[in-house]
Each structure stands twice: as C-alpha cells, then as structure tokens.
Amino acid sequence: HNETCAQVYPGIEGNYFFQANTNQDHFADRVINWKSSVHSHGLKGGHISSTGVVHYENPSLDYILGNNSTTFLSFCPEETITISFVDDVIHNTMGDDIIFNLFRGDDSSSSETWGDVFISFDNATWTYVGNVTYDDNVIDLTEYNYQGHANYLRIEFVGTNHMDFLNISSIEF
C-alpha cells in the first residue's frame, strides 16, 4: 500500500456493470443486520393488499428492500437495522439525498418513535446524518457537510414507548 492506491467503489451513478445492464434502482438491496430490542416483539411488519387491508403474518426482512410500497417493516425503540446498496453509492447531490418511504397506519398518527440515521463506506466507520420520523422522512447530506460516499445505512430507533412503531416500506436515494 502506498500513496498511489485508491479505494475502488461503485461510480457516482452506481457500479458500471449494473449501470450498463440497467439494474441500478437507487433502493436498498440487502439487509446486513437486524437487532431486536430487549422488549422483543420479534420481527414485525405487514403486507398491504390491493384493497388496503394490512396482513401482519410472517414478515420478512426483505419487506424493506427494493421499490415495493405494498410491504413494510415496523420498528420500535432500541431496534437497529443495517442495509446496503449493492448497485449504487450514497453521496451528496442537490436536494434530498436519502428518502424513507413510510407506511403510516391508523395507529401511527402520533408516533414518537424516530430513527437516528448513520451511513458508512465500510460497515465499520459510521457518520450520523440525521433522523427519520413520520414528519421528516428525507435527509439532505449538505446539512451535515457530508462529502464522502457510502454503501451502508444503519438506523437506530429511539423513543420511550416500545409499542410505538415506525413503519418503513423502502429506502432510496
């Protein structure tokens, strides 16, 4: 290793292989880790039918991946999820950089649970870049003077009521 070495990562518009093959979608691709709270409810989430009825049985971590507005995962305080972008890279652009698509169920109108959001290029060194709530679901990296790149995003859920959930359908940038 010397001064001529450079880290290789997907290009500004994503990995050139994916870009050339039109597989780049700007949505989260993989769940790296999920940690339940000490007040474990287990994995919670739902599938929204075409009639608007929510089915809560057998949620999957995949519910938060890709561009799918018919599924969501529900997070309570003290839970953590880490996701990765395989065919894209998070970076500072004009306007909002990270968008959390949320599902606001009937019981979430006064939610006090929020998520502290961190990003990383190596899944080891983390930088705080804001938080997500039902009232504020976007992050502009300019506000945090973030000029690097990242392929990982971690959300640490915060609040005092472990029966109060933040429902996330997908994450994009």
Tab-separated table of N, CA and C in Angstrom:
chain	number	residue	atom	x	y	z
A	1	HIS	N	0.840	-1.182	0.000
A	1	HIS	CA	0.000	0.000	0.000
A	1	HIS	C	0.880	1.238	0.000
A	2	ASN	N	0.579	2.149	-0.903
A	2	ASN	CA	1.300	3.424	-0.926
A	2	ASN	C	0.345	4.532	-1.367
A	3	GLU	N	0.860	5.723	-1.593
A	3	GLU	CA	0.022	6.882	-1.909
A	3	GLU	C	-0.705	6.759	-3.252
A	4	THR	N	-0.298	5.815	-4.102
A	4	THR	CA	-0.940	5.687	-5.407
A	4	THR	C	-2.174	4.792	-5.362
A	5	CYS	N	-2.429	4.150	-4.232
A	5	CYS	CA	-3.595	3.272	-4.110
A	5	CYS	C	-4.857	4.101	-3.899
A	6	ALA	N	-5.942	3.617	-4.439
A	6	ALA	CA	-7.236	4.276	-4.262
A	6	ALA	C	-8.296	3.204	-4.022
A	7	GLN	N	-9.255	3.520	-3.175
A	7	GLN	CA	-10.337	2.585	-2.917
A	7	GLN	C	-11.238	2.510	-4.135
A	8	VAL	N	-11.599	1.299	-4.535
A	8	VAL	CA	-12.495	1.104	-5.659
A	8	VAL	C	-13.894	0.911	-5.102
A	9	TYR	N	-14.841	1.635	-5.632
A	9	TYR	CA	-16.238	1.524	-5.214
A	9	TYR	C	-17.108	1.902	-6.398
A	10	PRO	N	-18.411	1.610	-6.339
A	10	PRO	CA	-19.269	1.948	-7.478
A	10	PRO	C	-19.127	3.407	-7.865
A	11	GLY	N	-19.233	3.674	-9.162
A	11	GLY	CA	-19.120	5.034	-9.663
A	11	GLY	C	-20.226	5.924	-9.124
A	12	ILE	N	-20.112	7.189	-9.376
A	12	ILE	CA	-21.076	8.161	-8.859
A	12	ILE	C	-22.500	7.774	-9.229
A	13	GLU	N	-22.693	7.191	-10.361
A	13	GLU	CA	-24.035	6.728	-10.741
A	13	GLU	C	-24.186	5.231	-10.520
A	14	GLY	N	-23.429	4.648	-9.636
A	14	GLY	CA	-23.541	3.224	-9.338
A	14	GLY	C	-22.461	2.422	-10.029
A	15	ASN	N	-22.383	1.151	-9.713
A	15	ASN	CA	-21.427	0.246	-10.311
A	15	ASN	C	-21.640	0.233	-11.816
A	16	TYR	N	-20.568	0.375	-12.575
A	16	TYR	CA	-20.696	0.490	-14.019
A	16	TYR	C	-21.277	-0.768	-14.662
A	17	PHE	N	-21.057	-1.951	-14.072
A	17	PHE	CA	-21.682	-3.169	-14.581
A	17	PHE	C	-23.197	-3.057	-14.486
A	18	PHE	N	-23.695	-2.643	-13.309
A	18	PHE	CA	-25.133	-2.529	-13.127
A	18	PHE	C	-25.700	-1.398	-13.993
A	19	GLN	N	-24.954	-0.307	-14.104
A	19	GLN	CA	-25.419	0.825	-14.899
A	19	GLN	C	-25.556	0.412	-16.361
A	20	ALA	N	-24.567	-0.302	-16.874
A	20	ALA	CA	-24.601	-0.738	-18.266
A	20	ALA	C	-25.724	-1.735	-18.528
A	21	ASN	N	-26.097	-2.494	-17.503
A	21	ASN	CA	-27.139	-3.507	-17.654
A	21	ASN	C	-28.486	-3.040	-17.102
A	22	THR	N	-28.633	-1.771	-16.796
A	22	THR	CA	-29.855	-1.122	-16.304
A	22	THR	C	-30.457	-1.790	-15.075
A	23	ASN	N	-29.637	-2.362	-14.188
A	23	ASN	CA	-30.133	-2.982	-12.964
A	23	ASN	C	-30.086	-2.044	-11.766
A	24	GLN	N	-29.571	-0.856	-11.940
A	24	GLN	CA	-29.415	0.097	-10.854
A	24	GLN	C	-30.781	0.716	-10.552
A	25	ASP	N	-31.209	0.686	-9.267
A	25	ASP	CA	-32.544	1.184	-8.966
A	25	ASP	C	-32.600	2.223	-7.848
A	26	HIS	N	-31.491	2.517	-7.190
A	26	HIS	CA	-31.408	3.521	-6.122
A	26	HIS	C	-32.173	3.134	-4.854
A	27	PHE	N	-32.516	1.867	-4.696
A	27	PHE	CA	-33.179	1.385	-3.487
A	27	PHE	C	-32.266	0.414	-2.748
A	28	ALA	N	-32.497	0.266	-1.449
A	28	ALA	CA	-31.712	-0.663	-0.632
A	28	ALA	C	-31.796	-2.075	-1.220
A	29	ASP	N	-30.654	-2.783	-1.189
A	29	ASP	CA	-30.571	-4.104	-1.819
A	29	ASP	C	-30.479	-5.276	-0.845
A	30	ARG	N	-29.845	-5.062	0.301
A	30	ARG	CA	-29.638	-6.177	1.245
A	30	ARG	C	-29.776	-5.706	2.683
A	31	VAL	N	-30.328	-6.586	3.519
A	31	VAL	CA	-30.295	-6.341	4.963
A	31	VAL	C	-29.047	-7.029	5.487
A	32	ILE	N	-28.165	-6.250	6.087
A	32	ILE	CA	-26.912	-6.777	6.627
A	32	ILE	C	-27.128	-7.294	8.047
A	33	ASN	N	-27.911	-6.546	8.830
A	33	ASN	CA	-28.116	-6.924	10.230
A	33	ASN	C	-29.412	-6.298	10.741
A	34	TRP	N	-30.108	-7.029	11.588
A	34	TRP	CA	-31.269	-6.513	12.302
A	34	TRP	C	-31.148	-6.967	13.742
A	35	LYS	N	-31.314	-6.030	14.683
A	35	LYS	CA	-31.236	-6.367	16.104
A	35	LYS	C	-32.526	-5.916	16.763
A	36	SER	N	-33.175	-6.869	17.415
A	36	SER	CA	-34.423	-6.574	18.113
A	36	SER	C	-34.122	-5.889	19.433
A	37	SER	N	-35.116	-5.242	19.989
A	37	SER	CA	-34.935	-4.574	21.276
A	37	SER	C	-34.977	-5.590	22.409
A	38	VAL	N	-34.619	-5.150	23.608
A	38	VAL	CA	-34.698	-6.032	24.770
A	38	VAL	C	-36.150	-6.344	25.114
A	39	HIS	N	-37.064	-5.545	24.593
A	39	HIS	CA	-38.501	-5.774	24.775
A	39	HIS	C	-39.044	-6.490	23.540
A	40	SER	N	-38.328	-7.487	23.093
A	40	SER	CA	-38.534	-8.114	21.794
A	40	SER	C	-39.995	-8.406	21.461
A	41	HIS	N	-40.390	-7.866	20.331
A	41	HIS	CA	-41.679	-8.193	19.735
A	41	HIS	C	-41.437	-9.162	18.586
A	42	GLY	N	-40.164	-9.464	18.329
A	42	GLY	CA	-39.821	-10.224	17.142
A	42	GLY	C	-39.932	-9.334	15.920
A	43	LEU	N	-39.707	-9.893	14.763
A	43	LEU	CA	-39.796	-9.137	13.519
A	43	LEU	C	-41.258	-8.796	13.257
A	44	LYS	N	-41.535	-7.506	13.078
A	44	LYS	CA	-42.905	-7.060	12.817
A	44	LYS	C	-42.941	-6.331	11.482
A	45	GLY	N	-44.042	-6.464	10.806
A	45	GLY	CA	-44.238	-5.797	9.532
A	45	GLY	C	-45.521	-6.273	8.912
A	46	GLY	N	-45.772	-5.826	7.699
A	46	GLY	CA	-47.015	-6.207	7.060
A	46	GLY	C	-46.959	-6.136	5.556
A	47	HIS	N	-47.982	-6.730	4.972
A	47	HIS	CA	-48.201	-6.706	3.533
A	47	HIS	C	-49.549	-6.042	3.304
A	48	ILE	N	-49.600	-5.046	2.433
A	48	ILE	CA	-50.821	-4.297	2.167
A	48	ILE	C	-51.468	-4.859	0.904
A	49	SER	N	-52.679	-5.374	1.053
A	49	SER	CA	-53.369	-5.952	-0.096
A	49	SER	C	-53.880	-4.847	-1.013
A	50	SER	N	-54.367	-5.229	-2.181
A	50	SER	CA	-54.879	-4.253	-3.150
A	50	SER	C	-56.122	-3.533	-2.628
A	51	THR	N	-56.779	-4.098	-1.626
A	51	THR	CA	-57.961	-3.456	-1.030
A	51	THR	C	-57.583	-2.561	0.146
A	52	GLY	N	-56.279	-2.502	0.486
A	52	GLY	CA	-55.818	-1.661	1.582
A	52	GLY	C	-55.771	-2.350	2.931
A	53	VAL	N	-56.154	-3.614	2.978
A	53	VAL	CA	-56.101	-4.378	4.227
A	53	VAL	C	-54.658	-4.790	4.493
A	54	VAL	N	-54.219	-4.613	5.737
A	54	VAL	CA	-52.847	-4.971	6.104
A	54	VAL	C	-52.844	-6.361	6.741
A	55	HIS	N	-51.978	-7.227	6.210
A	55	HIS	CA	-51.797	-8.572	6.747
A	55	HIS	C	-50.458	-8.603	7.468
A	56	TYR	N	-50.477	-8.935	8.753
A	56	TYR	CA	-49.281	-8.858	9.588
A	56	TYR	C	-48.570	-10.194	9.790
A	57	GLU	N	-49.026	-11.270	9.196
A	57	GLU	CA	-48.415	-12.569	9.458
A	57	GLU	C	-47.139	-12.786	8.643
A	58	ASN	N	-46.149	-13.410	9.278
A	58	ASN	CA	-44.897	-13.846	8.653
A	58	ASN	C	-44.131	-12.763	7.889
A	59	PRO	N	-43.784	-11.651	8.523
A	59	PRO	CA	-42.994	-10.638	7.809
A	59	PRO	C	-41.581	-11.154	7.515
A	60	SER	N	-40.958	-10.544	6.527
A	60	SER	CA	-39.609	-10.911	6.115
A	60	SER	C	-38.741	-9.658	6.099
A	61	LEU	N	-37.443	-9.814	6.375
A	61	LEU	CA	-36.528	-8.672	6.283
A	61	LEU	C	-36.508	-8.079	4.879
A	62	ASP	N	-36.865	-8.872	3.883
A	62	ASP	CA	-36.914	-8.383	2.501
A	62	ASP	C	-37.988	-7.324	2.297
A	63	TYR	N	-38.915	-7.186	3.233
A	63	TYR	CA	-40.005	-6.219	3.094
A	63	TYR	C	-39.498	-4.784	2.928
A	64	ILE	N	-38.283	-4.493	3.374
A	64	ILE	CA	-37.756	-3.120	3.329
A	64	ILE	C	-36.881	-2.879	2.093
A	65	LEU	N	-36.683	-3.911	1.283
A	65	LEU	CA	-35.764	-3.823	0.137
A	65	LEU	C	-36.495	-3.483	-1.156
A	66	GLY	N	-35.771	-2.860	-2.065
A	66	GLY	CA	-36.314	-2.563	-3.375
A	66	GLY	C	-37.405	-1.517	-3.342
A	67	ASN	N	-38.072	-1.384	-4.458
A	67	ASN	CA	-39.129	-0.390	-4.633
A	67	ASN	C	-40.474	-1.093	-4.533
A	68	ASN	N	-40.932	-1.338	-3.311
A	68	ASN	CA	-42.182	-2.048	-3.097
A	68	ASN	C	-42.994	-1.319	-2.036
A	69	SER	N	-44.064	-0.697	-2.436
A	69	SER	CA	-44.894	0.056	-1.484
A	69	SER	C	-45.989	-0.790	-0.856
A	70	THR	N	-45.997	-2.096	-1.121
A	70	THR	CA	-47.039	-2.958	-0.544
A	70	THR	C	-46.557	-3.731	0.680
A	71	THR	N	-45.307	-3.524	1.080
A	71	THR	CA	-44.799	-4.175	2.289
A	71	THR	C	-44.084	-3.145	3.156
A	72	PHE	N	-43.952	-3.451	4.441
A	72	PHE	CA	-43.235	-2.564	5.358
A	72	PHE	C	-42.753	-3.369	6.551
A	73	LEU	N	-41.730	-2.845	7.215
A	73	LEU	CA	-41.270	-3.380	8.494
A	73	LEU	C	-41.566	-2.351	9.568
A	74	SER	N	-41.915	-2.824	10.762
A	74	SER	CA	-42.259	-1.959	11.896
A	74	SER	C	-41.148	-2.024	12.923
A	75	PHE	N	-40.643	-0.859	13.325
A	75	PHE	CA	-39.526	-0.784	14.255
A	75	PHE	C	-39.939	-0.026	15.509
A	76	CYS	N	-39.490	-0.542	16.660
A	76	CYS	CA	-39.750	0.116	17.933
A	76	CYS	C	-38.419	0.589	18.525
A	77	PRO	N	-38.470	1.422	19.577
A	77	PRO	CA	-37.233	1.891	20.204
A	77	PRO	C	-36.311	0.740	20.597
A	78	GLU	N	-35.011	0.973	20.468
A	78	GLU	CA	-33.913	0.061	20.790
A	78	GLU	C	-33.689	-1.012	19.733
A	79	GLU	N	-34.388	-0.938	18.592
A	79	GLU	CA	-34.091	-1.835	17.485
A	79	GLU	C	-33.105	-1.138	16.555
A	80	THR	N	-32.375	-1.937	15.774
A	80	THR	CA	-31.401	-1.419	14.817
A	80	THR	C	-31.478	-2.256	13.550
A	81	ILE	N	-31.371	-1.584	12.406
A	81	ILE	CA	-31.269	-2.299	11.138
A	81	ILE	C	-30.149	-1.669	10.316
A	82	THR	N	-29.372	-2.516	9.647
A	82	THR	CA	-28.314	-2.067	8.737
A	82	THR	C	-28.611	-2.648	7.365
A	83	ILE	N	-28.627	-1.781	6.366
A	83	ILE	CA	-28.882	-2.224	4.992
A	83	ILE	C	-27.718	-1.776	4.106
A	84	SER	N	-27.644	-2.382	2.921
A	84	SER	CA	-26.588	-1.978	1.983
A	84	SER	C	-27.178	-1.720	0.604
A	85	PHE	N	-26.450	-0.907	-0.137
A	85	PHE	CA	-26.753	-0.636	-1.535
A	85	PHE	C	-25.663	-1.319	-2.343
A	86	VAL	N	-26.019	-2.321	-3.126
A	86	VAL	CA	-25.043	-3.105	-3.871
A	86	VAL	C	-24.706	-2.445	-5.206
A	87	ASP	N	-25.710	-1.905	-5.875
A	87	ASP	CA	-25.514	-1.370	-7.219
A	87	ASP	C	-25.505	0.160	-7.262
A	88	ASP	N	-25.416	0.794	-6.104
A	88	ASP	CA	-25.420	2.251	-6.019
A	88	ASP	C	-24.493	2.694	-4.898
A	89	VAL	N	-24.269	3.995	-4.840
A	89	VAL	CA	-23.480	4.567	-3.753
A	89	VAL	C	-24.194	5.836	-3.282
A	90	ILE	N	-24.342	5.974	-1.976
A	90	ILE	CA	-24.947	7.176	-1.405
A	90	ILE	C	-23.909	8.290	-1.456
A	91	HIS	N	-24.301	9.451	-1.954
A	91	HIS	CA	-23.406	10.598	-1.995
A	91	HIS	C	-24.235	11.874	-1.994
A	92	ASN	N	-23.585	12.975	-1.739
A	92	ASN	CA	-24.243	14.260	-1.636
A	92	ASN	C	-24.556	14.808	-3.028
A	93	THR	N	-25.826	15.069	-3.278
A	93	THR	CA	-26.269	15.655	-4.539
A	93	THR	C	-27.105	16.899	-4.221
A	94	MET	N	-27.620	17.537	-5.212
A	94	MET	CA	-28.508	18.685	-4.997
A	94	MET	C	-29.817	18.176	-4.394
A	95	GLY	N	-30.275	18.799	-3.320
A	95	GLY	CA	-31.561	18.433	-2.721
A	95	GLY	C	-31.453	17.250	-1.789
A	96	ASP	N	-32.577	16.561	-1.600
A	96	ASP	CA	-32.645	15.428	-0.679
A	96	ASP	C	-31.846	14.244	-1.229
A	97	ASP	N	-31.078	13.599	-0.330
A	97	ASP	CA	-30.210	12.502	-0.752
A	97	ASP	C	-30.709	11.128	-0.324
A	98	ILE	N	-31.373	11.037	0.813
A	98	ILE	CA	-31.890	9.760	1.306
A	98	ILE	C	-33.370	9.954	1.597
A	99	ILE	N	-34.196	9.070	1.048
A	99	ILE	CA	-35.648	9.169	1.207
A	99	ILE	C	-36.157	7.883	1.844
A	100	PHE	N	-36.904	8.039	2.915
A	100	PHE	CA	-37.514	6.902	3.601
A	100	PHE	C	-38.990	6.893	3.244
A	101	ASN	N	-39.427	5.848	2.553
A	101	ASN	CA	-40.836	5.705	2.211
A	101	ASN	C	-41.510	4.999	3.387
A	102	LEU	N	-42.430	5.697	4.013
A	102	LEU	CA	-43.043	5.226	5.252
A	102	LEU	C	-44.491	4.821	5.028
A	103	PHE	N	-44.953	3.867	5.836
A	103	PHE	CA	-46.353	3.479	5.838
A	103	PHE	C	-46.947	3.966	7.146
A	104	ARG	N	-47.854	4.896	7.035
A	104	ARG	CA	-48.487	5.462	8.226
A	104	ARG	C	-49.816	4.745	8.417
A	105	GLY	N	-49.804	3.748	9.298
A	105	GLY	CA	-51.029	3.019	9.604
A	105	GLY	C	-51.957	3.850	10.463
A	106	ASP	N	-53.131	3.342	10.723
A	106	ASP	CA	-54.128	4.047	11.531
A	106	ASP	C	-53.613	4.406	12.914
A	107	ASP	N	-52.729	3.563	13.464
A	107	ASP	CA	-52.259	3.768	14.837
A	107	ASP	C	-50.954	4.549	14.918
A	108	SER	N	-50.481	5.121	13.804
A	108	SER	CA	-49.173	5.785	13.810
A	108	SER	C	-49.271	7.308	13.703
A	109	SER	N	-50.463	7.861	13.841
A	109	SER	CA	-50.630	9.296	13.631
A	109	SER	C	-49.882	10.143	14.654
A	110	SER	N	-49.656	9.623	15.833
A	110	SER	CA	-48.953	10.409	16.856
A	110	SER	C	-47.690	9.688	17.328
A	111	SER	N	-47.027	9.009	16.428
A	111	SER	CA	-45.842	8.238	16.787
A	111	SER	C	-44.737	9.124	17.348
A	112	GLU	N	-44.103	8.645	18.402
A	112	GLU	CA	-42.967	9.350	18.987
A	112	GLU	C	-41.663	8.580	18.794
A	113	THR	N	-41.715	7.514	18.013
A	113	THR	CA	-40.502	6.759	17.694
A	113	THR	C	-39.834	7.400	16.488
A	114	TRP	N	-38.519	7.532	16.550
A	114	TRP	CA	-37.762	8.050	15.412
A	114	TRP	C	-36.529	7.188	15.225
A	115	GLY	N	-35.855	7.371	14.114
A	115	GLY	CA	-34.633	6.637	13.835
A	115	GLY	C	-33.465	7.570	13.624
A	116	ASP	N	-32.376	7.358	14.361
A	116	ASP	CA	-31.120	8.059	14.102
A	116	ASP	C	-30.440	7.338	12.950
A	117	VAL	N	-30.055	8.093	11.918
A	117	VAL	CA	-29.537	7.505	10.682
A	117	VAL	C	-28.035	7.748	10.579
A	118	PHE	N	-27.317	6.677	10.255
A	118	PHE	CA	-25.863	6.710	10.079
A	118	PHE	C	-25.535	6.084	8.729
A	119	ILE	N	-24.465	6.569	8.069
A	119	ILE	CA	-24.003	5.949	6.834
A	119	ILE	C	-22.523	5.614	6.954
A	120	SER	N	-22.091	4.638	6.134
A	120	SER	CA	-20.715	4.147	6.198
A	120	SER	C	-20.280	3.644	4.831
A	121	PHE	N	-18.995	3.764	4.544
A	121	PHE	CA	-18.450	3.197	3.313
A	121	PHE	C	-17.906	1.790	3.545
A	122	ASP	N	-17.698	1.394	4.818
A	122	ASP	CA	-17.065	0.106	5.101
A	122	ASP	C	-17.809	-0.749	6.129
A	123	ASN	N	-18.988	-0.327	6.570
A	123	ASN	CA	-19.778	-1.038	7.585
A	123	ASN	C	-19.045	-1.114	8.917
A	124	ALA	N	-18.127	-0.181	9.162
A	124	ALA	CA	-17.380	-0.147	10.424
A	124	ALA	C	-17.266	1.276	10.969
A	125	THR	N	-17.007	2.238	10.093
A	125	THR	CA	-16.872	3.649	10.471
A	125	THR	C	-18.162	4.352	10.095
A	126	TRP	N	-18.891	4.857	11.106
A	126	TRP	CA	-20.230	5.398	10.874
A	126	TRP	C	-20.280	6.900	11.089
A	127	THR	N	-21.069	7.594	10.262
A	127	THR	CA	-21.274	9.031	10.370
A	127	THR	C	-22.770	9.309	10.521
A	128	TYR	N	-23.119	10.057	11.572
A	128	TYR	CA	-24.516	10.443	11.791
A	128	TYR	C	-24.909	11.479	10.736
A	129	VAL	N	-26.082	11.258	10.091
A	129	VAL	CA	-26.526	12.186	9.047
A	129	VAL	C	-27.965	12.670	9.239
A	130	GLY	N	-28.562	12.408	10.399
A	130	GLY	CA	-29.908	12.918	10.635
A	130	GLY	C	-30.816	11.874	11.225
A	131	ASN	N	-32.113	12.176	11.205
A	131	ASN	CA	-33.067	11.193	11.706
A	131	ASN	C	-34.290	11.147	10.807
A	132	VAL	N	-35.063	10.080	10.993
A	132	VAL	CA	-36.272	9.867	10.211
A	132	VAL	C	-37.452	9.750	11.168
A	133	THR	N	-38.536	10.454	10.837
A	133	THR	CA	-39.792	10.400	11.580
A	133	THR	C	-40.927	10.420	10.562
A	134	TYR	N	-42.152	10.240	11.039
A	134	TYR	CA	-43.287	10.377	10.129
A	134	TYR	C	-43.398	11.797	9.586
A	135	ASP	N	-42.909	12.778	10.336
A	135	ASP	CA	-42.986	14.168	9.904
A	135	ASP	C	-41.784	14.618	9.078
A	136	ASP	N	-40.695	13.861	9.103
A	136	ASP	CA	-39.480	14.230	8.379
A	136	ASP	C	-38.818	12.958	7.852
A	137	ASN	N	-39.110	12.624	6.594
A	137	ASN	CA	-38.655	11.350	6.039
A	137	ASN	C	-37.566	11.495	4.979
A	138	VAL	N	-36.900	12.646	4.924
A	138	VAL	CA	-35.815	12.836	3.961
A	138	VAL	C	-34.580	13.393	4.665
A	139	ILE	N	-33.420	13.110	4.089
A	139	ILE	CA	-32.157	13.631	4.612
A	139	ILE	C	-31.390	14.258	3.459
A	140	ASP	N	-30.940	15.481	3.678
A	140	ASP	CA	-30.089	16.194	2.730
A	140	ASP	C	-28.679	16.206	3.326
A	141	LEU	N	-27.760	15.493	2.709
A	141	LEU	CA	-26.406	15.363	3.248
A	141	LEU	C	-25.664	16.695	3.318
A	142	THR	N	-26.105	17.693	2.556
A	142	THR	CA	-25.490	19.020	2.620
A	142	THR	C	-25.614	19.601	4.023
A	143	GLU	N	-26.723	19.328	4.700
A	143	GLU	CA	-26.940	19.845	6.049
A	143	GLU	C	-25.904	19.326	7.045
A	144	TYR	N	-25.262	18.209	6.713
A	144	TYR	CA	-24.261	17.600	7.594
A	144	TYR	C	-22.863	17.692	7.008
A	145	ASN	N	-22.741	18.455	5.908
A	145	ASN	CA	-21.465	18.645	5.226
A	145	ASN	C	-20.799	17.306	4.893
A	146	TYR	N	-21.616	16.328	4.516
A	146	TYR	CA	-21.086	15.007	4.172
A	146	TYR	C	-20.663	15.014	2.709
A	147	GLN	N	-19.383	14.768	2.466
A	147	GLN	CA	-18.843	14.814	1.109
A	147	GLN	C	-18.290	13.480	0.633
A	148	GLY	N	-18.408	12.445	1.458
A	148	GLY	CA	-17.872	11.145	1.080
A	148	GLY	C	-18.880	10.306	0.309
A	149	HIS	N	-18.641	9.024	0.293
A	149	HIS	CA	-19.550	8.059	-0.327
A	149	HIS	C	-19.886	6.999	0.713
A	150	ALA	N	-20.975	6.306	0.511
A	150	ALA	CA	-21.382	5.262	1.449
A	150	ALA	C	-22.185	4.199	0.720
A	151	ASN	N	-22.023	2.976	1.170
A	151	ASN	CA	-22.803	1.854	0.646
A	151	ASN	C	-23.674	1.222	1.726
A	152	TYR	N	-23.500	1.668	2.978
A	152	TYR	CA	-24.243	1.100	4.106
A	152	TYR	C	-25.029	2.191	4.812
A	153	LEU	N	-26.200	1.821	5.311
A	153	LEU	CA	-27.025	2.733	6.073
A	153	LEU	C	-27.552	1.984	7.297
A	154	ARG	N	-27.413	2.605	8.465
A	154	ARG	CA	-27.888	1.995	9.712
A	154	ARG	C	-28.881	2.946	10.371
A	155	ILE	N	-29.963	2.379	10.886
A	155	ILE	CA	-30.950	3.164	11.625
A	155	ILE	C	-31.044	2.586	13.028
A	156	GLU	N	-30.853	3.453	14.019
A	156	GLU	CA	-31.025	3.084	15.425
A	156	GLU	C	-32.302	3.763	15.902
A	157	PHE	N	-33.297	2.973	16.263
A	157	PHE	CA	-34.608	3.508	16.611
A	157	PHE	C	-34.639	3.944	18.070
A	158	VAL	N	-35.256	5.105	18.288
A	158	VAL	CA	-35.232	5.768	19.586
A	158	VAL	C	-36.664	6.137	19.979
A	159	GLY	N	-36.916	6.165	21.277
A	159	GLY	CA	-38.212	6.555	21.817
A	159	GLY	C	-38.388	5.940	23.194
A	160	THR	N	-39.547	6.136	23.796
A	160	THR	CA	-39.786	5.605	25.142
A	160	THR	C	-40.883	4.551	25.189
A	161	ASN	N	-41.712	4.469	24.154
A	161	ASN	CA	-42.824	3.524	24.142
A	161	ASN	C	-42.509	2.373	23.192
A	162	HIS	N	-42.305	1.196	23.725
A	162	HIS	CA	-41.920	0.043	22.905
A	162	HIS	C	-43.092	-0.561	22.140
A	163	MET	N	-44.264	0.028	22.280
A	163	MET	CA	-45.414	-0.385	21.480
A	163	MET	C	-45.713	0.656	20.393
A	164	ASP	N	-44.813	1.615	20.229
A	164	ASP	CA	-44.944	2.693	19.257
A	164	ASP	C	-43.976	2.402	18.109
A	165	PHE	N	-44.504	2.150	16.906
A	165	PHE	CA	-43.680	1.676	15.803
A	165	PHE	C	-43.534	2.720	14.690
A	166	LEU	N	-42.359	2.716	14.064
A	166	LEU	CA	-42.108	3.479	12.846
A	166	LEU	C	-42.084	2.464	11.721
A	167	ASN	N	-42.991	2.610	10.742
A	167	ASN	CA	-43.151	1.640	9.648
A	167	ASN	C	-42.425	2.122	8.394
A	168	ILE	N	-41.406	1.373	7.961
A	168	ILE	CA	-40.630	1.745	6.777
A	168	ILE	C	-40.894	0.753	5.667
A	169	SER	N	-41.285	1.289	4.505
A	169	SER	CA	-41.579	0.474	3.345
A	169	SER	C	-40.342	0.268	2.468
A	170	SER	N	-39.578	1.339	2.251
A	170	SER	CA	-38.350	1.236	1.450
A	170	SER	C	-37.460	2.427	1.732
A	171	ILE	N	-36.192	2.300	1.292
A	171	ILE	CA	-35.198	3.359	1.463
A	171	ILE	C	-34.535	3.577	0.114
A	172	GLU	N	-34.507	4.823	-0.309
A	172	GLU	CA	-33.904	5.141	-1.614
A	172	GLU	C	-33.051	6.388	-1.502
A	173	PHE	N	-32.271	6.613	-2.527
A	173	PHE	CA	-31.511	7.863	-2.594
A	173	PHE	C	-31.446	8.347	-4.015
